[in-house]
Short mmCIF file of C-alpha atoms and ligand atoms in Angstrom, two decimals:
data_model
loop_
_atom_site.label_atom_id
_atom_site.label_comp_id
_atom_site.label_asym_id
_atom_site.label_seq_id
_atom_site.Cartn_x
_atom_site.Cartn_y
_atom_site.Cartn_z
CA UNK A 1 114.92 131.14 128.20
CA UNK A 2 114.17 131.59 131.73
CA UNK A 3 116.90 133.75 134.11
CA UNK A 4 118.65 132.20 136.44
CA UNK A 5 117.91 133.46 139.93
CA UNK A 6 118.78 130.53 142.46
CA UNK A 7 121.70 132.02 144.65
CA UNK A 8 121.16 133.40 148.21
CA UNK A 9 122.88 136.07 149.52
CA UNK A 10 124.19 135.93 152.86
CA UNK A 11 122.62 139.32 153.10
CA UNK A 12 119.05 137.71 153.31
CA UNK A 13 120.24 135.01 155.91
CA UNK A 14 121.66 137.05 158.87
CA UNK A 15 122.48 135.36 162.20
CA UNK A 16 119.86 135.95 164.73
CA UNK A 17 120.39 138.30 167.40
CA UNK A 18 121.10 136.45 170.79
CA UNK A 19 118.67 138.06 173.48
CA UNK A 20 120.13 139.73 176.37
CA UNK A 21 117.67 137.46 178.87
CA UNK A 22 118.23 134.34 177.80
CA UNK A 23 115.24 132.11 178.17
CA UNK A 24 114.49 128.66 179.58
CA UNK A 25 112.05 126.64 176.76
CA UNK A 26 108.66 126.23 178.40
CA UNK A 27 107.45 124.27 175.37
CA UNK A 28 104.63 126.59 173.82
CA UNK A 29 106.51 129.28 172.36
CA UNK A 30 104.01 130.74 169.77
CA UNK A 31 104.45 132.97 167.18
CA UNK A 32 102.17 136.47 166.21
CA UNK A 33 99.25 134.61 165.19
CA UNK A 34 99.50 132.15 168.23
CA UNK A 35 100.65 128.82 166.22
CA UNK A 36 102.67 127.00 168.44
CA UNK A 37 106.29 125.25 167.02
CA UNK A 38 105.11 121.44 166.36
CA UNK A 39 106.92 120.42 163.16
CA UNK A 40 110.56 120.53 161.98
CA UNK A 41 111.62 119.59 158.48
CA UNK A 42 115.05 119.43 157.99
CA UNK A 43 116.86 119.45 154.17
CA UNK A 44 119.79 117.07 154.56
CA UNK A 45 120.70 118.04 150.65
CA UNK A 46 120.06 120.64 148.08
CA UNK A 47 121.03 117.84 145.46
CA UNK A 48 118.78 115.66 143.56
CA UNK A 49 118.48 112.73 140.89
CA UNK A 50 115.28 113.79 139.21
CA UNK A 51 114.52 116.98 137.82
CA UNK A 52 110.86 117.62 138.18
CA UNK A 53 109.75 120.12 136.19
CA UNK A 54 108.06 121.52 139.29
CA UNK A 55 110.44 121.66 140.86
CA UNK A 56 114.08 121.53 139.96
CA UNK A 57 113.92 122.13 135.83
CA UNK A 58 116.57 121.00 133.89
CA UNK A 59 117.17 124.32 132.04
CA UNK A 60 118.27 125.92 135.58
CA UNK A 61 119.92 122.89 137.34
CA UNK A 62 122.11 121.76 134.64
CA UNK A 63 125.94 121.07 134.65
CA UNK A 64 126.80 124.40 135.83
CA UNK A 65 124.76 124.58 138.38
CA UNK A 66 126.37 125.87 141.79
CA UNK A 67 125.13 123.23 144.77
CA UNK A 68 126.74 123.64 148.43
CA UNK A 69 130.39 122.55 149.13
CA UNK A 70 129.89 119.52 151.10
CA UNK A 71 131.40 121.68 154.29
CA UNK A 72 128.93 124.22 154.12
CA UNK A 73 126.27 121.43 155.19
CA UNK A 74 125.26 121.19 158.43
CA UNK A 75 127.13 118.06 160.13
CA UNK A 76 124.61 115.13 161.21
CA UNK A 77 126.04 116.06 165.05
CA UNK A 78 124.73 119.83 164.09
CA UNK A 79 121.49 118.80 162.84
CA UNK A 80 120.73 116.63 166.01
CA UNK A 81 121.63 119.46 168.93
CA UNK A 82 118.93 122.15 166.76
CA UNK A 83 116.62 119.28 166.95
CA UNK A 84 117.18 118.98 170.56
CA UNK A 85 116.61 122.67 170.69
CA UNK A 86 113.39 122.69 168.71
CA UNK A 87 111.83 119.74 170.57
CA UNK A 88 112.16 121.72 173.90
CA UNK A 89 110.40 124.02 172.21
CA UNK A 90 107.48 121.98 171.53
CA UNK A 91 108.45 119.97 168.04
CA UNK A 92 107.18 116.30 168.27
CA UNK A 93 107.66 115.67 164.34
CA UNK A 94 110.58 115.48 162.11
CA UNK A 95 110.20 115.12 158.64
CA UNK A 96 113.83 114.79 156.52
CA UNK A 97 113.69 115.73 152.81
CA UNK A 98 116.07 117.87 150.25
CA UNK A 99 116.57 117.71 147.53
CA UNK A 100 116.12 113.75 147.62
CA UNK A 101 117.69 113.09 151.52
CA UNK A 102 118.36 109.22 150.26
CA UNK A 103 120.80 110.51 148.16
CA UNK A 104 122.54 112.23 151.78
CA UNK A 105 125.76 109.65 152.47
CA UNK A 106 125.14 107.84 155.75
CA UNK A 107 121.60 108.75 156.37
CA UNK A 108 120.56 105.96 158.13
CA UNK A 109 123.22 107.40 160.65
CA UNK A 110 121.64 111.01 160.91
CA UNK A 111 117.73 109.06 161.17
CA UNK A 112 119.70 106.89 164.31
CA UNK A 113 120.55 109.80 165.77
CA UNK A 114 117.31 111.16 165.63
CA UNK A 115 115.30 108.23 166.53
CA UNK A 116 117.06 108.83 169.99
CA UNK A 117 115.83 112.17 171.07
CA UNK A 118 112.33 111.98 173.06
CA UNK A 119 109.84 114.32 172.89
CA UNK A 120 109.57 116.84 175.74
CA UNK A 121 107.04 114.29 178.09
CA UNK A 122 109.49 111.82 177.08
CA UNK A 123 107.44 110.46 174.33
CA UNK A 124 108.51 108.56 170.59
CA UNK A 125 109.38 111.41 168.59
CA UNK A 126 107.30 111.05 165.10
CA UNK A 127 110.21 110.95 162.66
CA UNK A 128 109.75 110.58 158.95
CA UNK A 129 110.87 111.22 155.75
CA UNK A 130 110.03 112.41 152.12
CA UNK A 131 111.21 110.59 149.10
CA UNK A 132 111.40 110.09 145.56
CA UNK A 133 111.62 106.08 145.96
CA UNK A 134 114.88 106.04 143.64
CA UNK A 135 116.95 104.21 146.49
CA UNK A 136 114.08 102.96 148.57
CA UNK A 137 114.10 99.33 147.56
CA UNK A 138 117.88 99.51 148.67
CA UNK A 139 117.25 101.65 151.84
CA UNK A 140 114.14 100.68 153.14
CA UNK A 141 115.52 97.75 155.10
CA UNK A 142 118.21 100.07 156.76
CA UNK A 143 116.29 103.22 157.36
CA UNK A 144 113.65 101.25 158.90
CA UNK A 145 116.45 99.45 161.38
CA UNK A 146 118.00 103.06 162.25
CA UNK A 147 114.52 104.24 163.77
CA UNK A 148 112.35 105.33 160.87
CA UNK A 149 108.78 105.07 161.84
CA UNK A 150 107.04 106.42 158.46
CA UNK A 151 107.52 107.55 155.09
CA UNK A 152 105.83 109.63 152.09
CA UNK A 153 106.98 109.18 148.88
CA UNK A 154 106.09 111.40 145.63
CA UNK A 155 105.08 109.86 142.70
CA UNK A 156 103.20 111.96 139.95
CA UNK A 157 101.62 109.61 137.10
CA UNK A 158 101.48 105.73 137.15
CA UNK A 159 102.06 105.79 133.19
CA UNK A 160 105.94 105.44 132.23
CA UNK A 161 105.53 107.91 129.82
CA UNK A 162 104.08 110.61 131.39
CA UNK A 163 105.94 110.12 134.80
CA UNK A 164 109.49 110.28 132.87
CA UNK A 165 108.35 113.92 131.41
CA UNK A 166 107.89 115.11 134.94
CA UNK A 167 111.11 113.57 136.48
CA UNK A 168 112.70 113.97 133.30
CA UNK A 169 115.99 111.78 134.19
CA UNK A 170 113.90 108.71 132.60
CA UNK A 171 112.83 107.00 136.10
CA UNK A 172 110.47 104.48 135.45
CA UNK A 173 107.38 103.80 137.71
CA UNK A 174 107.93 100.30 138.40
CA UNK A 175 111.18 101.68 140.49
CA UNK A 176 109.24 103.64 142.59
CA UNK A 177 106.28 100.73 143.18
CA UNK A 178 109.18 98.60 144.11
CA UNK A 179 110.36 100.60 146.60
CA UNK A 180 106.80 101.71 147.88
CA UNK A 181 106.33 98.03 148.13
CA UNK A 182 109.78 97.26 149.74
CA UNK A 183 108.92 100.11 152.46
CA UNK A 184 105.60 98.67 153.48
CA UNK A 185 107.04 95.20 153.65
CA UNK A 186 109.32 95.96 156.21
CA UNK A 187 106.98 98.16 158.26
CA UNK A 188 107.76 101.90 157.57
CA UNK A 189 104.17 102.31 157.57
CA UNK A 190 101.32 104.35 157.40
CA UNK A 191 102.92 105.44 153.52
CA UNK A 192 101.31 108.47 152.04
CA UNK A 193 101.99 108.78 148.46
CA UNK A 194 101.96 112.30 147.03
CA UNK A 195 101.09 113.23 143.56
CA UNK A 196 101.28 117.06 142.65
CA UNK A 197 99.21 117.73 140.04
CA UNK A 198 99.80 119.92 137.25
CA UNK A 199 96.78 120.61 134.52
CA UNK A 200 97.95 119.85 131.34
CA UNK A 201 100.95 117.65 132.50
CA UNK A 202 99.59 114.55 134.41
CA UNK A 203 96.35 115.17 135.16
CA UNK A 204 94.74 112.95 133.22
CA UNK A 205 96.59 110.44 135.86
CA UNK A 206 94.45 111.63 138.76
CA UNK A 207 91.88 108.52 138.33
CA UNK A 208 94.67 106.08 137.58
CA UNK A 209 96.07 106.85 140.29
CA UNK A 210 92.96 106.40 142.36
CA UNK A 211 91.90 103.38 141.12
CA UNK A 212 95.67 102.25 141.34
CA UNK A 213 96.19 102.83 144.96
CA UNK A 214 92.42 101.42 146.25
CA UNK A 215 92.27 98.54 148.09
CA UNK A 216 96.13 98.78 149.62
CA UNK A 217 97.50 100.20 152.68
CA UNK A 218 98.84 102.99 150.86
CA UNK A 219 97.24 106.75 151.19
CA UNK A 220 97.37 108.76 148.25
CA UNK A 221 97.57 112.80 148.40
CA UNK A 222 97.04 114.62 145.63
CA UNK A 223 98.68 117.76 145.72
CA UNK A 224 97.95 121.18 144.48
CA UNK A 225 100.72 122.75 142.46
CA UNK A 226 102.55 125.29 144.24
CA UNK A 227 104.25 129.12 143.47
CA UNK A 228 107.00 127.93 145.42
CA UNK A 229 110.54 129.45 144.43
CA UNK A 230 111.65 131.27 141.39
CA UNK A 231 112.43 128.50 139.04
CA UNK A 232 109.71 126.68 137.94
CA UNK A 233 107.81 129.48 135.94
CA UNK A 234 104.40 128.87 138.42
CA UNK A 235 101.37 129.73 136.54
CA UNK A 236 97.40 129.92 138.07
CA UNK A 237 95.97 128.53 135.02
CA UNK A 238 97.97 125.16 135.69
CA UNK A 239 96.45 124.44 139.56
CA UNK A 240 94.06 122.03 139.03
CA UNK A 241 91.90 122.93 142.62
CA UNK A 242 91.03 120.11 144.99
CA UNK A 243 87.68 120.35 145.03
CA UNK A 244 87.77 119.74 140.84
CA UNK A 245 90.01 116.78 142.00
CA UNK A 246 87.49 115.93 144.29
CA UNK A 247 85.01 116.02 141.65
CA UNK A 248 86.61 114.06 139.06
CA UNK A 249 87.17 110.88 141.42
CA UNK A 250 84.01 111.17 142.89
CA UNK A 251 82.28 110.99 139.27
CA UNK A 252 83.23 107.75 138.82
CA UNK A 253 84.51 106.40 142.71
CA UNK A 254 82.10 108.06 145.33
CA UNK A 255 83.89 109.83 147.95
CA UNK A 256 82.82 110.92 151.66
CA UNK A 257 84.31 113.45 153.73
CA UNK A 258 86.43 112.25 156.69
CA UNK A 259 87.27 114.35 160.56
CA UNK A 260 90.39 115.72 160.59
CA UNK A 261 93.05 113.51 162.62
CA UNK A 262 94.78 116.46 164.66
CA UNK A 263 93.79 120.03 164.16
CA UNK A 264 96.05 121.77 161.96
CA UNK A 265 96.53 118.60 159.49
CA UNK A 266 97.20 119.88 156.23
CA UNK A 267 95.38 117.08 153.86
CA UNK A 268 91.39 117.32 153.77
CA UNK A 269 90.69 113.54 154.30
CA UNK A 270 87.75 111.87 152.11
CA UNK A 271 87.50 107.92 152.03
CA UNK A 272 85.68 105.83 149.33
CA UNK A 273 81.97 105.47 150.16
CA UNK A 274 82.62 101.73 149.27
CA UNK A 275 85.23 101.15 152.01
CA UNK A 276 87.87 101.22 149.99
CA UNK A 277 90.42 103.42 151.58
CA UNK A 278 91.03 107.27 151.76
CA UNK A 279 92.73 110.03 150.00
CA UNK A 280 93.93 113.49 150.96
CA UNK A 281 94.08 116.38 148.93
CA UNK A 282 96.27 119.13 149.53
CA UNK A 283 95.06 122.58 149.05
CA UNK A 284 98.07 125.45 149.40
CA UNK A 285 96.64 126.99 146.78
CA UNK A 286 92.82 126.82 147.28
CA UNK A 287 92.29 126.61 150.87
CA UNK A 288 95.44 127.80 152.46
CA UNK A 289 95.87 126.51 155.84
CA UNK A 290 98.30 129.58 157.14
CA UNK A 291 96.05 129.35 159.88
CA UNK A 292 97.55 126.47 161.27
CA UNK A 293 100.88 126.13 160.10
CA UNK A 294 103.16 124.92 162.68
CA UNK A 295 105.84 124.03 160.22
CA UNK A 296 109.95 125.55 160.69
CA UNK A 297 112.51 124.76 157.81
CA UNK A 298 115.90 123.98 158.31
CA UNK A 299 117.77 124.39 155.05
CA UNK A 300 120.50 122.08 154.28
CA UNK A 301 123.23 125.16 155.33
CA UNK A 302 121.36 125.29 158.62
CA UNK A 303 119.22 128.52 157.94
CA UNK A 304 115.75 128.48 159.54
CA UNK A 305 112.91 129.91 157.44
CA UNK A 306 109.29 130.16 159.24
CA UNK A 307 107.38 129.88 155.71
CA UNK A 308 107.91 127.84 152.72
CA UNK A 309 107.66 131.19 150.66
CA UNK A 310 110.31 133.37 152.34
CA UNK A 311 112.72 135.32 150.88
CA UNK A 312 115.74 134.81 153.61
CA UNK A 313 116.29 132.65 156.17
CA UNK A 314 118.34 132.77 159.69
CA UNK A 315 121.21 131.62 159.92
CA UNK A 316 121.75 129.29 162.80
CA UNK A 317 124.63 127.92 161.62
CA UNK A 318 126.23 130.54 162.33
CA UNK A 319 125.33 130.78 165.74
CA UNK A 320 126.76 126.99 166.27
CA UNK A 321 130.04 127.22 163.97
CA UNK A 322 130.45 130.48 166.61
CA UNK A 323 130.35 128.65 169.63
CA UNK A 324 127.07 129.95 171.00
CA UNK A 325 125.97 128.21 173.81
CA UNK A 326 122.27 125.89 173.67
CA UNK A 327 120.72 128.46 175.68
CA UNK A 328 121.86 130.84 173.21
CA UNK A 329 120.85 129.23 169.97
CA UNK A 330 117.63 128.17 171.63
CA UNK A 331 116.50 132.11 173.27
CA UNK A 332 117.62 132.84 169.73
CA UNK A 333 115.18 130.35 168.27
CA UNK A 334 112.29 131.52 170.46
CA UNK A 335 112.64 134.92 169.90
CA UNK A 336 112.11 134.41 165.71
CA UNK A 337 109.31 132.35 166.00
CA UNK A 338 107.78 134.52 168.46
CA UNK A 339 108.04 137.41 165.32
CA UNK A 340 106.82 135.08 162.92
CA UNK A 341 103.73 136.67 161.36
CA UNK A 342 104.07 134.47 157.84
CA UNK A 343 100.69 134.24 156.03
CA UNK A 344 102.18 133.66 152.30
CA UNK A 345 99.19 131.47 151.09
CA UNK A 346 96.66 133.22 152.73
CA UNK A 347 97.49 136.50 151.20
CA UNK A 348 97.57 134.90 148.04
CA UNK A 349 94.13 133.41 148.23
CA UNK A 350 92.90 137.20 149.23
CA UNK A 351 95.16 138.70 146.01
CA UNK A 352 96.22 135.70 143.81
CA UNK A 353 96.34 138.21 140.40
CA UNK A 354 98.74 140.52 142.83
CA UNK A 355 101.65 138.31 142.99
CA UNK A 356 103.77 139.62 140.41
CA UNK A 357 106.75 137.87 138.97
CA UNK A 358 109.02 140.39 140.71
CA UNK A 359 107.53 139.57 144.19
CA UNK A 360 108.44 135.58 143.24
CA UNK A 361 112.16 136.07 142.27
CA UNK A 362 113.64 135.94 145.52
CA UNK A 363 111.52 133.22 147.10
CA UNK A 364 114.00 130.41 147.98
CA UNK A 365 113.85 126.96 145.88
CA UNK A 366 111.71 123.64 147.28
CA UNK A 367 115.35 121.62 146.51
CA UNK A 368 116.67 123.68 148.78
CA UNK A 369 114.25 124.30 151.34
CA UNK A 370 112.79 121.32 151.33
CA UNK A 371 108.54 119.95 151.23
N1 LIG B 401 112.94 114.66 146.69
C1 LIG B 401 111.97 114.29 147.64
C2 LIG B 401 110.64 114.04 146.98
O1 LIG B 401 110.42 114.47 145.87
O2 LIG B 401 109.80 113.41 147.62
C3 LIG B 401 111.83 115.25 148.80
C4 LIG B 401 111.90 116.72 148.49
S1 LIG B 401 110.58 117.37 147.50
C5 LIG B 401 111.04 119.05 147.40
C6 LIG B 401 109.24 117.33 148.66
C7 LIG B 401 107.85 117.38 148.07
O3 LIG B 401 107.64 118.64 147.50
C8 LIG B 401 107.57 116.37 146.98
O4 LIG B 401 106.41 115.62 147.30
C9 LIG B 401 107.33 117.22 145.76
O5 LIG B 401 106.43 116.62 144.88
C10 LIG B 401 106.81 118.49 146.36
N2 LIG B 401 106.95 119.67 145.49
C11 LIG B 401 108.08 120.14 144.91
N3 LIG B 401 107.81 121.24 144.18
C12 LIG B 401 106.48 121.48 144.32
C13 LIG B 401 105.57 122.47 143.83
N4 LIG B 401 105.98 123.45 143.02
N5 LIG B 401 104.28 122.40 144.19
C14 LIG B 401 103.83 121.42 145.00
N6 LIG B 401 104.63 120.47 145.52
C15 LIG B 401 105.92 120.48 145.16
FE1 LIG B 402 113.94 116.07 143.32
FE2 LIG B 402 111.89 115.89 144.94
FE3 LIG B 402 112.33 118.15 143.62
FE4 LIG B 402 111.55 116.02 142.27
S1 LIG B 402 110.38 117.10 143.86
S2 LIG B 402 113.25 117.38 141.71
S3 LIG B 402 112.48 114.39 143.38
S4 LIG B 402 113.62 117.30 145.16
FE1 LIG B 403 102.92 127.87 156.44
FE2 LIG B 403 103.94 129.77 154.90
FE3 LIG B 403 102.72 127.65 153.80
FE4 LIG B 403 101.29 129.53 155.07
S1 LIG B 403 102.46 129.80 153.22
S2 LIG B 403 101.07 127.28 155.29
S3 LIG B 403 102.73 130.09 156.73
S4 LIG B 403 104.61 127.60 155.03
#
């Protein structure tokens, strides 16, 4: 039976050190590798109703499992003045996730609040959110009044049977359709629908899939299967590469490679030669797009971490809960993404035999983190 190695010590999350100049944010801080700080995704919960077997197996997160006291969350006040602070900074996109955020009491409150704050040229901030549909037929109406502007959801097979063996809680798929369905209807649109694929486990539901979500307004994303956190026992052999996902659909539905939207998008875009729609595939594995990764994480405690495969994060909650001043917590801010050299998925690509299970046990959990 697999360890259990989910904890994280306080000793890996320090509080930044406040510079002695404090700073004013021009906008275009950027880090060692000169990637500027565009995206913020914020984890409003660690908990979650499914237990993916990517992602948050049931062997680990059973009864006992420890989540956060609800007090050790940042408030929805908290989460709002960091935001502030990041968007001087040069965010324009927030994307809320968890664990499952729908499952966060009041969100609709925390995406209001949000859905206030302007970009720094005084622009719509692009604020969205990741989901596993379980409460979107209920929510859609409500996010969607509270400011949402867009939404992804995650959905891994489109037969029951194999679907309920990766969420494992026994969620049927007609749920999530319902709530895919009750999203677009009122308007939380473009909806990207992401399917992780893991060989052996739901592949065989790539074509379904693509045959499934042809012809609608919906944009499917297959994604590759990640090494993320310690938990879920990652394993080379069971990536299925995009490019053999590629292959596959384009056997039988012939596919044509589409121009990036914005540099640094992380889905390769190909559309069906016949006009009828477009997928992405998502290569973290593959083709990793370190490169352009403009992505900070704000853990549900309030700890930033500048890679999705870090051992520690920083804790700015800290800095808040200690009465540090905005021009504090933001010179702070600056002066860790300035250090940020993270490559994780790069390096792998150059030495993917090298990563050793020791090197894996202290990366953080995707429940926690967030996607
Ligand atoms: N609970 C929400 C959901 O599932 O959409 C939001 C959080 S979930 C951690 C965010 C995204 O991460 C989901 O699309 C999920 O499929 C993806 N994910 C989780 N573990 C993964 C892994 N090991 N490899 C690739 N994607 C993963
Ligand atoms: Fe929950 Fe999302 Fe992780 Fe699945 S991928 S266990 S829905 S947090
Ligand atoms: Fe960004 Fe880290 Fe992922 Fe590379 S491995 S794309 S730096 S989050």
């Amino acid at each position: 039976m697999a360890e259990k190695i989910i904890i994280l010590s306080d000793s890996r999350s320090p509080a930044p050190a406040i510079p002695a100049l404090l700073e004013t944010p021009t906008g275009s801080v950027r880090d060692q590798l000169a990637r500027p700080l565009h995206d913020l995704r914020i984890s409003v919960t660690d908990r979650c109703n499914f237990r993916c077997v990517y992602c948050m197996p049931k062997a680990l997160f059973d009864k006992d499992y420890q989540y956060l006291p609800h007090d050790s969350l940042l408030s929805f006040e908290e989460i709002t003045r960091l935001a502030q602070l990041f968007i001087a900074h040069g965010v324009e996109k927030i994307r809320l996730t968890g664990g499952e955020p729908l499952l966060r009491k009041n969100i609709e409150k925390l995406v209001g609040m949000l859905s206030e704050l302007k970009t720094r040229d005084g622009g719509r901030l692009d604020l969205t959110l990741t989901t596993n549909a379980s409460l979107l037929a209920k929510k859609a109406q409500s996010l969607k009044d509270a400011g949402l502007q867009r939404i992804t959801v995650s959905l891994d097979a489109l037969d029951d049977a194999v679907f309920k063996r990766m969420n494992d809680v026994d969620f049927a798929v007609d749920d999530v359709l319902r709530g895919i369905d009750m999203a677009h209807q009122v308007g939380l649109g473009p909806i990207k629908i992401n399917m992780v694929v893991k060989a052996g486990m739901n592949d065989q539901e790539i074509l379904p899939m693509a045959r499934h979500f042809r012809h609608t307004p919906y944009i499917l994303r297959f994604i590759e299967y990640m090494d993320v956190g310690a938990s879920n026992g990652w394993n080379l052999a069971e990536v299925i590469p995009s490019a053999e996902i590629v292959r596959r659909i384009g056997a039988e539905l012939p596919l044509l490679p589409l121009q990036a939207n914005y540099p640094g998008e992380t889905a390769a875009r190909w559309r069906y030669a016949d006009g009828a729609g477009e997928i992405g595939l998502i290569s973290s594995v593959t083709e990793a797009f370190c490169h352009d990764c403009t992505r900070a994480r704000l853990s549900t405690e309030g700890k930033l971490f500048t890679c999705l495969f870090a051992t520690g994060g920083h804790d700015l909650r800290a800095l808040l809960r200690a009465g540090r001043s905005d021009a504090e917590i933001s010179s702070a801010v600056a002066q860790l993404w300035r250090a940020r050299g993270d490559r994780y998925s790069e390096l792998r690509t150059i030495n993917t035999s090298g990563i050793e299970r020791s090197s894996r046990a202290n990366k953080v959990e995707m429940s926690y983190i967030g996607g």
